[in-house]
PDB file of C-alpha atoms in Angstrom:
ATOM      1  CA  UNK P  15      21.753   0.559  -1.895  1.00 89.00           C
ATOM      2  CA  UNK P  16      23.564   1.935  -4.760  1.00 92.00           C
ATOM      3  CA  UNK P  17      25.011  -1.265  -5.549  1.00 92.00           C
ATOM      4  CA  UNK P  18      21.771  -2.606  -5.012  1.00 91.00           C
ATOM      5  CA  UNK P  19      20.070  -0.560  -8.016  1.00 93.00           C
ATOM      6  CA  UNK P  20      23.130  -0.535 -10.567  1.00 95.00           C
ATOM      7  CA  UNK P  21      22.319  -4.229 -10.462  1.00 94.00           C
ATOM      8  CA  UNK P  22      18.746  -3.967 -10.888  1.00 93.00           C
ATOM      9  CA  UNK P  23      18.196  -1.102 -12.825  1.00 93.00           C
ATOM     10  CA  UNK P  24      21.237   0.113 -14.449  1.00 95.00           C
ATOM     11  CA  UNK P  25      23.475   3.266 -13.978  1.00 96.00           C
ATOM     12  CA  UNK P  26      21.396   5.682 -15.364  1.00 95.00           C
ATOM     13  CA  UNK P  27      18.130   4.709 -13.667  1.00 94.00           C
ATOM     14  CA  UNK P  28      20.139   4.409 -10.923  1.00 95.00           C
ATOM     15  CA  UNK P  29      21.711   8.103 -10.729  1.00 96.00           C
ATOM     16  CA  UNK P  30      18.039   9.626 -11.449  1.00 95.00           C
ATOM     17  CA  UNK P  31      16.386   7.065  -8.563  1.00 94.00           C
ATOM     18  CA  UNK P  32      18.621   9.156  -6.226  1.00 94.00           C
ATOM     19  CA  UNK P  33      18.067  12.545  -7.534  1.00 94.00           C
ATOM     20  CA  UNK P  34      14.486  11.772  -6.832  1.00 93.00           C
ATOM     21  CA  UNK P  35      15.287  10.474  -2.943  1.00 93.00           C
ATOM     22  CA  UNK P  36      17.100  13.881  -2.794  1.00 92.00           C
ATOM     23  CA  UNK P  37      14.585  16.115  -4.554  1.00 90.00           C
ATOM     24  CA  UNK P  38      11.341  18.046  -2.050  1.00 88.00           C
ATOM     25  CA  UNK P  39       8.771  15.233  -1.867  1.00 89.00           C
ATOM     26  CA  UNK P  40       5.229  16.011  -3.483  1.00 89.00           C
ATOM     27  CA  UNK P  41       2.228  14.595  -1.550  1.00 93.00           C
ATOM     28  CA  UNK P  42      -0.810  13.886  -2.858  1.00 96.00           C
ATOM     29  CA  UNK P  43      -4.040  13.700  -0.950  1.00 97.00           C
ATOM     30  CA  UNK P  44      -7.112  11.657  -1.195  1.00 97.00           C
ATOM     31  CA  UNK P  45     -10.941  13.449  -0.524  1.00 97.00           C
ATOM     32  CA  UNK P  46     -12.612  11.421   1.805  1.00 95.00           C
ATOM     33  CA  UNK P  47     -15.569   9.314  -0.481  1.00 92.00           C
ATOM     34  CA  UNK P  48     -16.720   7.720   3.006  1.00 90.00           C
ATOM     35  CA  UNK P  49     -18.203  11.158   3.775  1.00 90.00           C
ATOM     36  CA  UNK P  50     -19.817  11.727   0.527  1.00 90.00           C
ATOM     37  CA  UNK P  51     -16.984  13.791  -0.956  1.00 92.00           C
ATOM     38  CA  UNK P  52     -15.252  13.500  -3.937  1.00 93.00           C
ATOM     39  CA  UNK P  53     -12.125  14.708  -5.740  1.00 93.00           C
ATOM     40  CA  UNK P  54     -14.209  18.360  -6.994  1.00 94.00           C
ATOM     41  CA  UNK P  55     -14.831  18.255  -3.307  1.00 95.00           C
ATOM     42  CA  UNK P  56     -11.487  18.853  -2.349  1.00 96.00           C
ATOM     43  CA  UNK P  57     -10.234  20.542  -5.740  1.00 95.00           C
ATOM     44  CA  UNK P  58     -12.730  23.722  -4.709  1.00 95.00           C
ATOM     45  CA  UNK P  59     -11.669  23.252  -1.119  1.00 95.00           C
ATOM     46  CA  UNK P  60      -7.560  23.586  -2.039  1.00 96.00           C
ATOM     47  CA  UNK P  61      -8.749  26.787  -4.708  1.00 96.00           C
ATOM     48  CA  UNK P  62     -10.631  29.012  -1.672  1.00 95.00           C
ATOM     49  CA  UNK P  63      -6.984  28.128   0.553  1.00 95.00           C
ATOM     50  CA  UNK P  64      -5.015  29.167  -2.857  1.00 95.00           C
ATOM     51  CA  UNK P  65      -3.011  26.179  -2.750  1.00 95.00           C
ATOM     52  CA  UNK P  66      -1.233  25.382  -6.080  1.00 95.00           C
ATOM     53  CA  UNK P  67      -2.115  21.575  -7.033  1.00 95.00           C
ATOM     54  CA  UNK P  68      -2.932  19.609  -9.640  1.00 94.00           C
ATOM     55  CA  UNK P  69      -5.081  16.318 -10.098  1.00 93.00           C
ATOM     56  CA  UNK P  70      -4.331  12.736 -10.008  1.00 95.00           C
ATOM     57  CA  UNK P  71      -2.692  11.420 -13.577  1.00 94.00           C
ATOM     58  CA  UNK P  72      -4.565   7.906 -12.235  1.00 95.00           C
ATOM     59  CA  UNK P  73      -7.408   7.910  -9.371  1.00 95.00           C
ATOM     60  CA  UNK P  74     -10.075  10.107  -9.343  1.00 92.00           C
ATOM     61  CA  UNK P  75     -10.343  11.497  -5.786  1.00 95.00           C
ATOM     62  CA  UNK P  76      -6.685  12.091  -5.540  1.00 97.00           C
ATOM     63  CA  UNK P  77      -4.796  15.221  -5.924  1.00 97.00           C
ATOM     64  CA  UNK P  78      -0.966  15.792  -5.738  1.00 95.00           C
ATOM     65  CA  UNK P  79       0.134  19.348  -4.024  1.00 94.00           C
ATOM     66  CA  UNK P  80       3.977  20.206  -4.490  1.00 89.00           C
ATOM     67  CA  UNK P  81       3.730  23.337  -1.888  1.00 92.00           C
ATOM     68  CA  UNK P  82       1.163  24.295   0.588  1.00 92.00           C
ATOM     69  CA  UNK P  83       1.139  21.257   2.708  1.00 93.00           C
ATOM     70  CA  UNK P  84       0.956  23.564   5.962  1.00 93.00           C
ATOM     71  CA  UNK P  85      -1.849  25.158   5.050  1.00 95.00           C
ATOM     72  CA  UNK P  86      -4.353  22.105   4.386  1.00 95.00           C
ATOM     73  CA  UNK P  87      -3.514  21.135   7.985  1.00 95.00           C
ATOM     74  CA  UNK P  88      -3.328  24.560   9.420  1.00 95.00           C
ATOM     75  CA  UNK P  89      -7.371  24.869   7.531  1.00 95.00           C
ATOM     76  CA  UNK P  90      -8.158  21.712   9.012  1.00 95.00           C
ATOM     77  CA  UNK P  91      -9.018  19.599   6.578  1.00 95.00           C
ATOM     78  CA  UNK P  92      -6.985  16.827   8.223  1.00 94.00           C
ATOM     79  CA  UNK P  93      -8.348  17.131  11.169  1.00 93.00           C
ATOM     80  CA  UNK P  94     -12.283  17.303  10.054  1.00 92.00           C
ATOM     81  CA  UNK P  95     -11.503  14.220   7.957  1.00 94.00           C
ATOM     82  CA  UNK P  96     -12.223  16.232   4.684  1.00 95.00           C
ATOM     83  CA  UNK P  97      -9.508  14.287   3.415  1.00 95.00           C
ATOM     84  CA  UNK P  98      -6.438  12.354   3.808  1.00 96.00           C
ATOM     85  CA  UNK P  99      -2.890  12.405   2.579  1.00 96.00           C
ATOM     86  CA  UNK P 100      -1.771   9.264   0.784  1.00 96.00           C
ATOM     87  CA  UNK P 101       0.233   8.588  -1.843  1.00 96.00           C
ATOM     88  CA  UNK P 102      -1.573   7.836  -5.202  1.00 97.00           C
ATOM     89  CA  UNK P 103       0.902   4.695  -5.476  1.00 97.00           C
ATOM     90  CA  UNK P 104      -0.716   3.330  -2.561  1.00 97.00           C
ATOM     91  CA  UNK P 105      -4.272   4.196  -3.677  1.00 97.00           C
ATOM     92  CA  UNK P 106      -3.151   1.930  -6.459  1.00 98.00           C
ATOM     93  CA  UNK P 107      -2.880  -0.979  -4.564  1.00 98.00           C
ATOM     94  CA  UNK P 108      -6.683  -0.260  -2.886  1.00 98.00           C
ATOM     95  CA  UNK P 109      -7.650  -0.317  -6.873  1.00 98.00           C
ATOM     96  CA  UNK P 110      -5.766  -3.280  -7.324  1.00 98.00           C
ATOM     97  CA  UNK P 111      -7.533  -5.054  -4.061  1.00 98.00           C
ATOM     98  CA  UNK P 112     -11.339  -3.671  -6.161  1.00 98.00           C
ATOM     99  CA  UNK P 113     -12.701  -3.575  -3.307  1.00 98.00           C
ATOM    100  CA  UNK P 114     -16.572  -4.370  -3.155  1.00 97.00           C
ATOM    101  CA  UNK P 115     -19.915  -3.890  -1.098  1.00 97.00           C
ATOM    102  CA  UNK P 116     -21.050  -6.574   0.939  1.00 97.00           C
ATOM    103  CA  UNK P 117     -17.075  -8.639   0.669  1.00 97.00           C
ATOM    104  CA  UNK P 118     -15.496  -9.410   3.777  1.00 97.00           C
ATOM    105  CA  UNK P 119     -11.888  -8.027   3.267  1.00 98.00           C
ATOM    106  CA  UNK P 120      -8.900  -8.578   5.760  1.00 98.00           C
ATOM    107  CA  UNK P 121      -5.858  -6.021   6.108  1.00 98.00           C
ATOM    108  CA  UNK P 122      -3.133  -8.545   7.804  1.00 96.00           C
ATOM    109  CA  UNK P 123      -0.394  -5.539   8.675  1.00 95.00           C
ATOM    110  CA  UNK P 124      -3.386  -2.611   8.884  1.00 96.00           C
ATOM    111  CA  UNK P 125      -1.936   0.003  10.451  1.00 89.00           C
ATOM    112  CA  UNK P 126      -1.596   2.889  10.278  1.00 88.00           C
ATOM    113  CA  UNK P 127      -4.726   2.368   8.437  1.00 93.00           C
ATOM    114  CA  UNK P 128      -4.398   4.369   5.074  1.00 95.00           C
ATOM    115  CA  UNK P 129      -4.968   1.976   2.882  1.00 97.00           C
ATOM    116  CA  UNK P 130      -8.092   0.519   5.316  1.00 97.00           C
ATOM    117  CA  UNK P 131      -9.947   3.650   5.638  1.00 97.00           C
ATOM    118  CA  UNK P 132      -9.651   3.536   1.663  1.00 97.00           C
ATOM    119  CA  UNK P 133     -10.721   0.353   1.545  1.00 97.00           C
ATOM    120  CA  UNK P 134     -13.261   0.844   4.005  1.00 97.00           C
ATOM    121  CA  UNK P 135     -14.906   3.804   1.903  1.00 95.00           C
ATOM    122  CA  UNK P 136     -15.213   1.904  -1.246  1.00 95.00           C
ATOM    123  CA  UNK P 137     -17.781  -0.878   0.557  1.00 95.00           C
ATOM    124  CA  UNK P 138     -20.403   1.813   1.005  1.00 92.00           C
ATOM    125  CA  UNK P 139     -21.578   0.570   4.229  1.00 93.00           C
ATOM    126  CA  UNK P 140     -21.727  -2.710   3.155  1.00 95.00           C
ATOM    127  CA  UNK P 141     -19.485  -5.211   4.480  1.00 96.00           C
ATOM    128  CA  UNK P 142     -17.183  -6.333   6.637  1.00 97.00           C
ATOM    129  CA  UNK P 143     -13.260  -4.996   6.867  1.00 97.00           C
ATOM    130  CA  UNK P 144     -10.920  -6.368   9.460  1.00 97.00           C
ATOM    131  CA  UNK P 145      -7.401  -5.110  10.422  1.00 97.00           C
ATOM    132  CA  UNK P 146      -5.049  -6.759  11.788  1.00 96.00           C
ATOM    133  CA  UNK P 147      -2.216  -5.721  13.330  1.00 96.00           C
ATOM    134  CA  UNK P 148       0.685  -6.463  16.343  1.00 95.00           C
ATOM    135  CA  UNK P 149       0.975  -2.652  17.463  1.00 95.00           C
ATOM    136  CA  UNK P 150      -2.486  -2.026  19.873  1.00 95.00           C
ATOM    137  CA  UNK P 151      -1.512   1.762  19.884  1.00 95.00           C
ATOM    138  CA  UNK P 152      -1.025   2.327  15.934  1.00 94.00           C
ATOM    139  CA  UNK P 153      -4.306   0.609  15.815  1.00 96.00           C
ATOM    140  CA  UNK P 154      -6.146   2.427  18.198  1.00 96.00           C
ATOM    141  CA  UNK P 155      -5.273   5.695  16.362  1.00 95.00           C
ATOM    142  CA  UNK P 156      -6.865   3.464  12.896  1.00 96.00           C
ATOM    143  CA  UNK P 157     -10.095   3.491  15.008  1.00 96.00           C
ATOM    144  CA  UNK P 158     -10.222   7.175  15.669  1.00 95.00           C
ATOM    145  CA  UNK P 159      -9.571   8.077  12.134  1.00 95.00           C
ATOM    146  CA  UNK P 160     -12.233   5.838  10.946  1.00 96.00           C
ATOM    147  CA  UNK P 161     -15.003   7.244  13.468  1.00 95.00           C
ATOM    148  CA  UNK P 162     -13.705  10.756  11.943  1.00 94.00           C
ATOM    149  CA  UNK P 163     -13.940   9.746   8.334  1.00 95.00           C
ATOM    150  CA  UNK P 164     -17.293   8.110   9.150  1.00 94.00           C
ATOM    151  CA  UNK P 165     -16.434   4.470   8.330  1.00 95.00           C
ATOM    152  CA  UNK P 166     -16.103   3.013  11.630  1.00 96.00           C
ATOM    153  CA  UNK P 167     -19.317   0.996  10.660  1.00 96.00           C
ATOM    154  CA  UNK P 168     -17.751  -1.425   8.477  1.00 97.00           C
ATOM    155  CA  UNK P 169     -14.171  -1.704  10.180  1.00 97.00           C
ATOM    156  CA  UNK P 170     -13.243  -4.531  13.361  1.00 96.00           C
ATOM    157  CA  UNK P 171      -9.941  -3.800  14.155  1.00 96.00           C
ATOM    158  CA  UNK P 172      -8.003  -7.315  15.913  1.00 95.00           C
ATOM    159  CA  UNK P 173      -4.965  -6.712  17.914  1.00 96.00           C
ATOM    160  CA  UNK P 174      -2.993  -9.830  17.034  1.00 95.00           C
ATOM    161  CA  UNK P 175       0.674 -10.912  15.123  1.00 94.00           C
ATOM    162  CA  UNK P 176      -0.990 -12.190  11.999  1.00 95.00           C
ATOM    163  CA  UNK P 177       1.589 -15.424  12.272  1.00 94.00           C
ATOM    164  CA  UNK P 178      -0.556 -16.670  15.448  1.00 93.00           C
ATOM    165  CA  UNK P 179      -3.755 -15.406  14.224  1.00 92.00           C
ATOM    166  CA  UNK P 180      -3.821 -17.330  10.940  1.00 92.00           C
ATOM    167  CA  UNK P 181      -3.164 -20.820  12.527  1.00 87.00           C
ATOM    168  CA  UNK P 182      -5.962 -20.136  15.527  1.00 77.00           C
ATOM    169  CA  UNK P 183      -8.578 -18.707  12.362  1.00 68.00           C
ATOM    170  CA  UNK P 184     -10.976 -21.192  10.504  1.00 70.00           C
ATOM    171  CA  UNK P 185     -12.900 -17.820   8.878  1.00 76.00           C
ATOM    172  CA  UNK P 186     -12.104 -17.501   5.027  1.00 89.00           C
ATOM    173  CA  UNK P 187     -12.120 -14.121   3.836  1.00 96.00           C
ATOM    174  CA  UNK P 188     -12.737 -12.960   0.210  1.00 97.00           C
ATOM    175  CA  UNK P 189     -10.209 -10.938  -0.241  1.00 98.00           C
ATOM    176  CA  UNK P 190      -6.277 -10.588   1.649  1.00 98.00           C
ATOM    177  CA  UNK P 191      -4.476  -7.722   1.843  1.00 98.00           C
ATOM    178  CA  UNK P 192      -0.896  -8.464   3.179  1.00 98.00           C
ATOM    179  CA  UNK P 193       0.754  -5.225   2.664  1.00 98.00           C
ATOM    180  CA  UNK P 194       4.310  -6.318   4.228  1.00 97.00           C
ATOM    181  CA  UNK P 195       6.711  -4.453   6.374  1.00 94.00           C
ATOM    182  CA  UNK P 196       9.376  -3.762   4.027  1.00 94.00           C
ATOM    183  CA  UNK P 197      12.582  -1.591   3.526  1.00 91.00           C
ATOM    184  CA  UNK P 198      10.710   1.184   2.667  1.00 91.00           C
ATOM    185  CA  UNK P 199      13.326   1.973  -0.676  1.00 90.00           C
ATOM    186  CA  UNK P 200      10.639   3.101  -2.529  1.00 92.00           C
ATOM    187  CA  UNK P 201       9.701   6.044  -0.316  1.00 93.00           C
ATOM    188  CA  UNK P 202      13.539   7.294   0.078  1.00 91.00           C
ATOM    189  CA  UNK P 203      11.955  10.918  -0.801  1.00 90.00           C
ATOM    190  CA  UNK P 204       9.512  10.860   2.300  1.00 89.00           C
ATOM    191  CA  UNK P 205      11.950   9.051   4.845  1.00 87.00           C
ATOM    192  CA  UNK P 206      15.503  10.281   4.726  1.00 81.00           C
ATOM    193  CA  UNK P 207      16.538   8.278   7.670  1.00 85.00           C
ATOM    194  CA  UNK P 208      15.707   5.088   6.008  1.00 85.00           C
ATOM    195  CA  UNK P 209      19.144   5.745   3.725  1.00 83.00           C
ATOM    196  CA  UNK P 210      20.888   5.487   6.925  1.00 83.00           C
ATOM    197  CA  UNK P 211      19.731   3.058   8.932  1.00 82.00           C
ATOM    198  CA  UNK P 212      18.721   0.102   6.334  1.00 82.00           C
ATOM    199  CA  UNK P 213      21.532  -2.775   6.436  1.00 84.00           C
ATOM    200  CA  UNK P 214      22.301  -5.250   3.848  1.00 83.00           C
ATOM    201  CA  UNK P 215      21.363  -8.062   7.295  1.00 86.00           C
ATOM    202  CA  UNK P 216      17.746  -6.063   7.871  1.00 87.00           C
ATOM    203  CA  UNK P 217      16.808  -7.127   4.037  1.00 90.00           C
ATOM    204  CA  UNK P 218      17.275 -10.936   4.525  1.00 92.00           C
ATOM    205  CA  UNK P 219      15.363 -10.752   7.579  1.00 95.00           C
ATOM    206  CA  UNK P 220      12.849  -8.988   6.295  1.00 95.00           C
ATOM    207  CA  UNK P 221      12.615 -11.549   3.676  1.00 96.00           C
ATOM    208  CA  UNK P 222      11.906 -13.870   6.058  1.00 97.00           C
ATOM    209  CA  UNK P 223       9.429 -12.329   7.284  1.00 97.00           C
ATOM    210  CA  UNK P 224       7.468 -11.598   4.373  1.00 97.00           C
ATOM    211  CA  UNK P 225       7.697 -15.277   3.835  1.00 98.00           C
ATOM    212  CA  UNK P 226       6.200 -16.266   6.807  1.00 97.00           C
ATOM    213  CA  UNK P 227       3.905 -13.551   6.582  1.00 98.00           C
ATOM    214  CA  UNK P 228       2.623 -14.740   2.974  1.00 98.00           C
ATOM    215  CA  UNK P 229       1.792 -17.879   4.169  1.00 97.00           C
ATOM    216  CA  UNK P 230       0.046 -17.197   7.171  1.00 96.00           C
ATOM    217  CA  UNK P 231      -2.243 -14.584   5.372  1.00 97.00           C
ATOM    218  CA  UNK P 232      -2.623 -17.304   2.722  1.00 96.00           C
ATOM    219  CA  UNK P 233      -4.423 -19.452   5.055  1.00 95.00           C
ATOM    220  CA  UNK P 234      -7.448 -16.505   5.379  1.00 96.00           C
ATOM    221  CA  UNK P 235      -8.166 -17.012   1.851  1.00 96.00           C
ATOM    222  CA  UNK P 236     -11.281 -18.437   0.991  1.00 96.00           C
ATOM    223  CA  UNK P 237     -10.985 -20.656  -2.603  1.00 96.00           C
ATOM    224  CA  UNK P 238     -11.768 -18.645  -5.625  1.00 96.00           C
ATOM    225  CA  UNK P 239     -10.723 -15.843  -3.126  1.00 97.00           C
ATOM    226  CA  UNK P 240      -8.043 -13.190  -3.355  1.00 98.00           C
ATOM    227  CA  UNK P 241      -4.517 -12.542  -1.837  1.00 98.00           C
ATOM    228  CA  UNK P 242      -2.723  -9.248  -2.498  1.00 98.00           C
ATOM    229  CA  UNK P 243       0.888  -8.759  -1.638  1.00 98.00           C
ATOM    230  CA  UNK P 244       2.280  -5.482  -1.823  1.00 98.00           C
ATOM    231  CA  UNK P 245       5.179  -3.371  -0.677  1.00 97.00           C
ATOM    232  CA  UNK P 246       6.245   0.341  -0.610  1.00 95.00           C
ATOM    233  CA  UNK P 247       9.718  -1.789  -1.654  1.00 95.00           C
ATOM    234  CA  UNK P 248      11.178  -0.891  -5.171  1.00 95.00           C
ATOM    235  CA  UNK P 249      13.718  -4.458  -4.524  1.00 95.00           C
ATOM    236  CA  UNK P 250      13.034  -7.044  -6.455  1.00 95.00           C
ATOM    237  CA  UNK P 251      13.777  -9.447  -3.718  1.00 96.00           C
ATOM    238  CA  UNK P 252      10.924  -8.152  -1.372  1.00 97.00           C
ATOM    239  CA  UNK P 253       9.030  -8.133  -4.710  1.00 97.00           C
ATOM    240  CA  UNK P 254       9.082 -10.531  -7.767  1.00 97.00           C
ATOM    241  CA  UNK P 255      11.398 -12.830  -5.939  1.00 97.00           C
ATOM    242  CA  UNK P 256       9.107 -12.925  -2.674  1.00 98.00           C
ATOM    243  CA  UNK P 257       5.771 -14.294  -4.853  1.00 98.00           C
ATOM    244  CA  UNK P 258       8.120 -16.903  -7.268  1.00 98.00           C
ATOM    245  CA  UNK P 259       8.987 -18.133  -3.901  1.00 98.00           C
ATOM    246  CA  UNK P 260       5.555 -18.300  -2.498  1.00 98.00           C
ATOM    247  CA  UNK P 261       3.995 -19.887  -6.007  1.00 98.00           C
ATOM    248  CA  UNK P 262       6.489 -22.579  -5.731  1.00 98.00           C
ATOM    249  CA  UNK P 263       5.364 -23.587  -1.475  1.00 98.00           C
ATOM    250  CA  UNK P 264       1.648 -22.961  -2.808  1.00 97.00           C
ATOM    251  CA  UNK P 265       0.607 -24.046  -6.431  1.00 97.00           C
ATOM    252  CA  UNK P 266      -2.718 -24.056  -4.973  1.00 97.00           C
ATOM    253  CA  UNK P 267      -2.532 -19.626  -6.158  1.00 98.00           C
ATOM    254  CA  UNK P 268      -2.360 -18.373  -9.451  1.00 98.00           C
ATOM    255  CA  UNK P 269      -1.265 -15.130 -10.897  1.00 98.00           C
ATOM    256  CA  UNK P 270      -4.478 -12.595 -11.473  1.00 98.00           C
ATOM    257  CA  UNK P 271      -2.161  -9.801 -13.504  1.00 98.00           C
ATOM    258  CA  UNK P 272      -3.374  -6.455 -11.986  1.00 98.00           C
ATOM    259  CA  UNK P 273      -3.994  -4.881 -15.787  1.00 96.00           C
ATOM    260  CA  UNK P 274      -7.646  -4.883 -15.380  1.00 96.00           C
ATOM    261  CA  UNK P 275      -7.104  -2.403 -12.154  1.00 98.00           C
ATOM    262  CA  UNK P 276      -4.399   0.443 -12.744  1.00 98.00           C
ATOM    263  CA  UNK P 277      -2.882   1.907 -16.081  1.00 97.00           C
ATOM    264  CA  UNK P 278      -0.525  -0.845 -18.644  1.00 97.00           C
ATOM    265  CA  UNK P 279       2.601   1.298 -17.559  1.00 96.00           C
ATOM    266  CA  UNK P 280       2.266   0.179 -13.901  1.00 98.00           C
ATOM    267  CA  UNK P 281       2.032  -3.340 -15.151  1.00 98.00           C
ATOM    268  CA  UNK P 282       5.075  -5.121 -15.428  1.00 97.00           C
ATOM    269  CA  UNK P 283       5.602  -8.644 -18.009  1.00 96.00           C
ATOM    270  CA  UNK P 284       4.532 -10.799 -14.826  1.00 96.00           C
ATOM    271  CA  UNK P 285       0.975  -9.076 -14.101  1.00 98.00           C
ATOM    272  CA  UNK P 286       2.392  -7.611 -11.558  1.00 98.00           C
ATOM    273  CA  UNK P 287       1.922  -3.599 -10.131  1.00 98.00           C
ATOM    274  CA  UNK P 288       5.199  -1.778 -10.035  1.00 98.00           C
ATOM    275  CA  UNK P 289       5.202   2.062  -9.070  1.00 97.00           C
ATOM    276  CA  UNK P 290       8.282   3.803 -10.360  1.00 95.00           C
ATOM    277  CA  UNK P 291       9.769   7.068  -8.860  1.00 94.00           C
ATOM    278  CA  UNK P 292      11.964   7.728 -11.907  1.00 93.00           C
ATOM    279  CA  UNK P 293       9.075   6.851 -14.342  1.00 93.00           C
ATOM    280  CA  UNK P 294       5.966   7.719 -12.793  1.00 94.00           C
ATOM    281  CA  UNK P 295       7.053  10.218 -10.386  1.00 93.00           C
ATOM    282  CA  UNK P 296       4.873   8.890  -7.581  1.00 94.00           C
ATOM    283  CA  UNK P 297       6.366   6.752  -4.413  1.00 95.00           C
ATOM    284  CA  UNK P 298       8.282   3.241  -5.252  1.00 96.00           C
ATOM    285  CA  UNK P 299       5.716   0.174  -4.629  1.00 97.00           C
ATOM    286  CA  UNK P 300       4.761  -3.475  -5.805  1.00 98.00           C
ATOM    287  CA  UNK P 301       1.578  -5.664  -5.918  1.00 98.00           C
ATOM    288  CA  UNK P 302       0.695  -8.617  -6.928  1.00 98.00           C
ATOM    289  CA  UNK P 303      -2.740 -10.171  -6.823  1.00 98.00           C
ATOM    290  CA  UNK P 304      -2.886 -14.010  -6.802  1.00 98.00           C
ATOM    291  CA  UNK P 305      -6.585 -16.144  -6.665  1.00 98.00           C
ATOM    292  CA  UNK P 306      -6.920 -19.286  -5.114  1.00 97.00           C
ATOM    293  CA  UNK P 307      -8.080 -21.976  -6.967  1.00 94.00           C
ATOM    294  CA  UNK P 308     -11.478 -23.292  -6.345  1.00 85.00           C
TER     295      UNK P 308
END
């Protein structure tokens, strides 16, 4: 890994990438909009427990605690689906997808589900969101959540390996959301046993995989309509290197650059979303939104 990042990002970068693995993780968490909340919501919610936070740099209904974690789930705010942790760099890629009433949006590798039930509160009850995914059990927990933060309405959840799903599917969808399994090296901070157990072999098949993966959920796109890749990776070859590849087997997609949906500094010189830990001190992640042609 360190090898990995000298390469990438240089020394320095490098040496203050793992001071922020090693440092106490902050968590930010997002008030539940599918229940009619919003970010004040919460923010009066977090004063009455006393918890020390502070709000979202970039979304509006986020808020990033340092400290006081155990209280928000010993209050139950969890658990009542007041709200829901997530990390604003993944909320980034939900602005990034724009989400919209009355699209039909597919989530190719859905679960857990945080960035569906996000998804799934920004169509208003309008709408159509299906999530796909190969684990029935991780999915099944997706479907209580949603009943709990009251947008079960607009979510079908499809137990299937999106691989054999895509070739049995004639149904275009507006929008694609492949986020990919990954390394996970930009959430080092949250997962300490990823540091040990990622191999230099697991990346090329991963790789794989995402290719495979990218063109199977590039089948569900509709033309004119939307793919978005993204990645809680901060490698460029699960990244950058992963949509070149995919341009090159499909010049039928184009590049949308993702500055009309999150901040300039997320956006790299490609158009595409890149979450720093060292310079935005949120969790490691990519995007990149490509259209089909008509």
């Amino acid at each position: 890994m360190v090898r990995r990042w000298t390469k990438y990002f240089g020394q320095d970068t490098a040496i203050k990438l793992m001071a922020w693995n090693n440092s106490y993780p902050s968590f930010s968490l997002r008030a539940n909009t599918g229940k009619g909340l919003t970010g004040a919501d919460l923010v009066s919610r977090l004063k009455m427990l006393k918890v020390p936070h502070e709000p979202s740099l970039y979304l509006d209904d986020f808020v990033r605690l340092k400290t006081g974690m155990q209280n928000v789930i010993q209050a139950g705010l969890l658990k009542e689906g007041f709200c829901a942790v997530q990390d604003e760099s993944a909320g980034l890629v939900v602005s990034i997808v724009d989400p919209q009433p009355g699209e039909n949006i597919i989530d190719c590798c859905a679960a857990p589900g945080g960035k569906t039930l996000f998804m799934a509160s920004r169509l208003n009850g309008q709408g159509k969101l299906f999530a796909v995914d190969i684990n029935e059990g991780r999915l099944r927990i997706l479907r209580e959540t949603a009943k709990l933060h009251q947008v079960i309405d607009v979510i079908s959840t499809i137990h299937s390996d999106l691989r054999t799903f895509s070739t049995d599917k004639v149904v275009e969808w507006d929008k694609v959301l492949l986020d990919a399994p990954c390394s996970g090296l930009g959430v080092l901070s949250k997962r300490a046993d990823l540091r040990w157990n990622r191999r230099l072999e697991d990346m090329e098949q991963l790789k794989h995989l995402q290719d495979d993966l990218l063109d199977s959920a590039s089948r569900l796109v509709k033309p004119g309509g939307v793919l978005i890749y993204s990645t809680c990776s901060i490698d460029p070859e699960e990244n950058e290197e992963r949509i070149e590849a995919f341009l090159l087997r499909h010049p039928e997609f184009y590049i949308d650059p993702v500055n009309k949906y999150v901040p300039e500094n997320f956006v790299t010189n490609r158009g595409f979303y890149m979450s720093n830990p060292v310079k935005h001190e949120l969790d490691g992640a990519f995007a990149a939104r490509l259209v089909r042609s008509q």
